[in-house]
Short mmCIF file of C-alpha atoms in Angstrom, two decimals:
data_model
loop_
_atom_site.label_atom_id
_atom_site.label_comp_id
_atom_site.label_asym_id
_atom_site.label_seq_id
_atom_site.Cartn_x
_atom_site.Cartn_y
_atom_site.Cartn_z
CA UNK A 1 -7.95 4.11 -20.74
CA UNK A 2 -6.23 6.40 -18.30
CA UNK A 3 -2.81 5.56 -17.33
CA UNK A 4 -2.86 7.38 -14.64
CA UNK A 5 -6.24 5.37 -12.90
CA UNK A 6 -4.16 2.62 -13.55
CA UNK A 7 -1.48 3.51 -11.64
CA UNK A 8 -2.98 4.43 -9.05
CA UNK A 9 -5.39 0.95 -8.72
CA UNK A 10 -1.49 -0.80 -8.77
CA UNK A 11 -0.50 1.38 -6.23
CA UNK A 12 -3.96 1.03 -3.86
CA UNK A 13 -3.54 -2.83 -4.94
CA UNK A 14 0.54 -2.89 -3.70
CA UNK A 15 -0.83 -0.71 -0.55
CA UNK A 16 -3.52 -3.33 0.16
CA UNK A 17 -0.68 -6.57 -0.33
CA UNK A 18 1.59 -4.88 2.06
CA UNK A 19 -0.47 -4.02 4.78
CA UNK A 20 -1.82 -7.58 4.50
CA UNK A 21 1.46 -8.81 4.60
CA UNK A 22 1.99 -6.78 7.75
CA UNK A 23 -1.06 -8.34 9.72
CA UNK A 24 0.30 -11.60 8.75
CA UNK A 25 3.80 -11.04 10.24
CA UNK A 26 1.67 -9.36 13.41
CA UNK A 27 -0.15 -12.86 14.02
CA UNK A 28 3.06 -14.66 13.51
CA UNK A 29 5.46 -12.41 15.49
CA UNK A 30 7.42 -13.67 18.79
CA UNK A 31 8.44 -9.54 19.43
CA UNK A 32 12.11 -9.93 18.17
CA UNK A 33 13.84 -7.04 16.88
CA UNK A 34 13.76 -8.23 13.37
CA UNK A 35 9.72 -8.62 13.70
CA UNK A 36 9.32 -4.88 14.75
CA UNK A 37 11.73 -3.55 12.01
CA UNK A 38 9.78 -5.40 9.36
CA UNK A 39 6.05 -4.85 10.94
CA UNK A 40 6.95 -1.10 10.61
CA UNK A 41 8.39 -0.98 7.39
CA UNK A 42 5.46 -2.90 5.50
CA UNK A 43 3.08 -0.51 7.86
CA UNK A 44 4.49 2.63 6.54
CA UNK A 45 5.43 1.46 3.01
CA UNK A 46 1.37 -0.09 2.64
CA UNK A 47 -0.28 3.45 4.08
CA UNK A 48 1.86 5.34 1.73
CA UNK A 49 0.85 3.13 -1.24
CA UNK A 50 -2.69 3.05 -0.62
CA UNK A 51 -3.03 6.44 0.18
CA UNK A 52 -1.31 7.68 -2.54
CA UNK A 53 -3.36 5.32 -4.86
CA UNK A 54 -6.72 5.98 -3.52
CA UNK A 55 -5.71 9.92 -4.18
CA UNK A 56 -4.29 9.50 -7.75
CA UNK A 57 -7.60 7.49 -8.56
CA UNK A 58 -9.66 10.38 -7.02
CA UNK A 59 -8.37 13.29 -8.52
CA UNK A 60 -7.80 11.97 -11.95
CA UNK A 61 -11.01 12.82 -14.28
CA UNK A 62 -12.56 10.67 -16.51
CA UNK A 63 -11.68 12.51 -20.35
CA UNK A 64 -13.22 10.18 -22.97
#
């Protein structure tokens, strides 16, 4: 097992949750302030999980 592949499939997962999360609160929103802060935070805090994941996953080699 690589630790690092695991890592990075919790990180794609969290990326995956929050960006979710954010299409919920986009269906749901009435256009307060309060729903923009939040729609952008999960936004930018699921595209930097994900991405960051789907990298570490890809760049890590298989050593068995």
């Amino acid at each position: 097992m690589n630790i690092k592949r695991i890592f990075g499939a919790l990180l794609t997962a969290l990326g995956i949750g929050a960006l979710i999360y954010e299409a919920v609160i986009f269906t749901n929103t009435s256009g307060s302030d309060k729903d923009i802060k939040a729609l952008v935070i999960y936004g930018v805090l699921g595209v930097i999980f994900f991405m960051s994941g789907i990298s570490l996953v890809r760049t890590t080699k298989d050593e068995s």
